[in-house]
Short mmCIF file of C-alpha atoms in Angstrom, two decimals:
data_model
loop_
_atom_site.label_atom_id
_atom_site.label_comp_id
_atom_site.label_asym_id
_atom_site.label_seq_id
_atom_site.Cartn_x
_atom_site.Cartn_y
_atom_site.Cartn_z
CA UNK A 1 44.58 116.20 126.40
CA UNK A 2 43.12 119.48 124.82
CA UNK A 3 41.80 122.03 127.46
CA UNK A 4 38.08 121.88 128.94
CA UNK A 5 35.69 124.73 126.76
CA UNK A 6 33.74 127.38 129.40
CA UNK A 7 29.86 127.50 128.55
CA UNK A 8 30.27 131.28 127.58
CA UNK A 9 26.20 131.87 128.35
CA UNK A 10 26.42 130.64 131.65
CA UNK A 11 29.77 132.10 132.39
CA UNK A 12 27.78 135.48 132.10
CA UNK A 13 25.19 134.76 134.16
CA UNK A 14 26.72 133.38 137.23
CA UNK A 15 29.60 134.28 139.69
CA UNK A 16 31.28 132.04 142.07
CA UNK A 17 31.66 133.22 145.71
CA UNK A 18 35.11 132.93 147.45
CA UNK A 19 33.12 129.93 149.73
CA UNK A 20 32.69 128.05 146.18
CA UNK A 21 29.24 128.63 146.47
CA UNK A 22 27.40 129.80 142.96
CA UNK A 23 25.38 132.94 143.24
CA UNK A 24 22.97 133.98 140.27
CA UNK A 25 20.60 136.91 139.61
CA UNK A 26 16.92 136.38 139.72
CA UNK A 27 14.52 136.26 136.86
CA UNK A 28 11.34 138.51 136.41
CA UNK A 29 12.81 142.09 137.11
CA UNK A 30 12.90 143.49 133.69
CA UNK A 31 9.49 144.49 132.86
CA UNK A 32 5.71 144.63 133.55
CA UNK A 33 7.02 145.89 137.33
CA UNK A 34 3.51 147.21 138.04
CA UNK A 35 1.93 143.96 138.81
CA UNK A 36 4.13 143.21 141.17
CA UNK A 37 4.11 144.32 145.03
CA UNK A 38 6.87 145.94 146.45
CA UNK A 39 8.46 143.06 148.60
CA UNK A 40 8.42 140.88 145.95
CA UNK A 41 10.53 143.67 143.41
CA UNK A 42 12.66 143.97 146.38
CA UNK A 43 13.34 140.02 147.00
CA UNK A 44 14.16 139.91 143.30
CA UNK A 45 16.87 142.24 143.42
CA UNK A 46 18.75 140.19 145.66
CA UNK A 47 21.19 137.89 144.46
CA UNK A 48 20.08 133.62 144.64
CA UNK A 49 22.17 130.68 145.08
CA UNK A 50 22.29 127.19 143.62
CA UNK A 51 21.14 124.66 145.56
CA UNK A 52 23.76 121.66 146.10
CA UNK A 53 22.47 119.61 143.66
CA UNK A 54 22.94 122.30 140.92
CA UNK A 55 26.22 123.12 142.15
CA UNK A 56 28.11 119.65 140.41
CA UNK A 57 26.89 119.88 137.50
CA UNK A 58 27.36 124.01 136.46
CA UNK A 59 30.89 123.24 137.87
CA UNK A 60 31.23 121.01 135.24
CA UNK A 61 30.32 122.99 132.37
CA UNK A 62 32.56 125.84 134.06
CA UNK A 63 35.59 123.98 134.81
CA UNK A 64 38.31 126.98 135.56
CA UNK A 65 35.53 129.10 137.79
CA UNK A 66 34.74 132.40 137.11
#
């Protein structure tokens, strides 16, 4: 049986904590910064995490982890 492929765009956008949990970067901190308040520049910063239903199926497309 031939080897499972890693999605190489998602492979660069996530990272898999050594829990197993999936932790991603936030959208929306790029540009046009100026509309936005303080707190919420701040929360986007900070790393997210998939929620549990997310978490089958991007292991799926990312079989071997990080």
């Amino acid at each position: 049986m031939p080897k499972l492929k890693t999605n190489k765009a998602l492979r660069k956008r996530i990272r898999f904590t050594k829990t197993g949990k999936i932790k991603h970067f936030k959208a929306g901190r790029s540009h046009l910064l100026t509309s936005k308040r303080s707190k919420r520049k701040r929360k986007l910063g900070r790393p997210g995490y998939a929620a549990k239903g997310e978490e089958k199926i991007l292991k799926t497309v990312m079989p071997y982890g990080a």
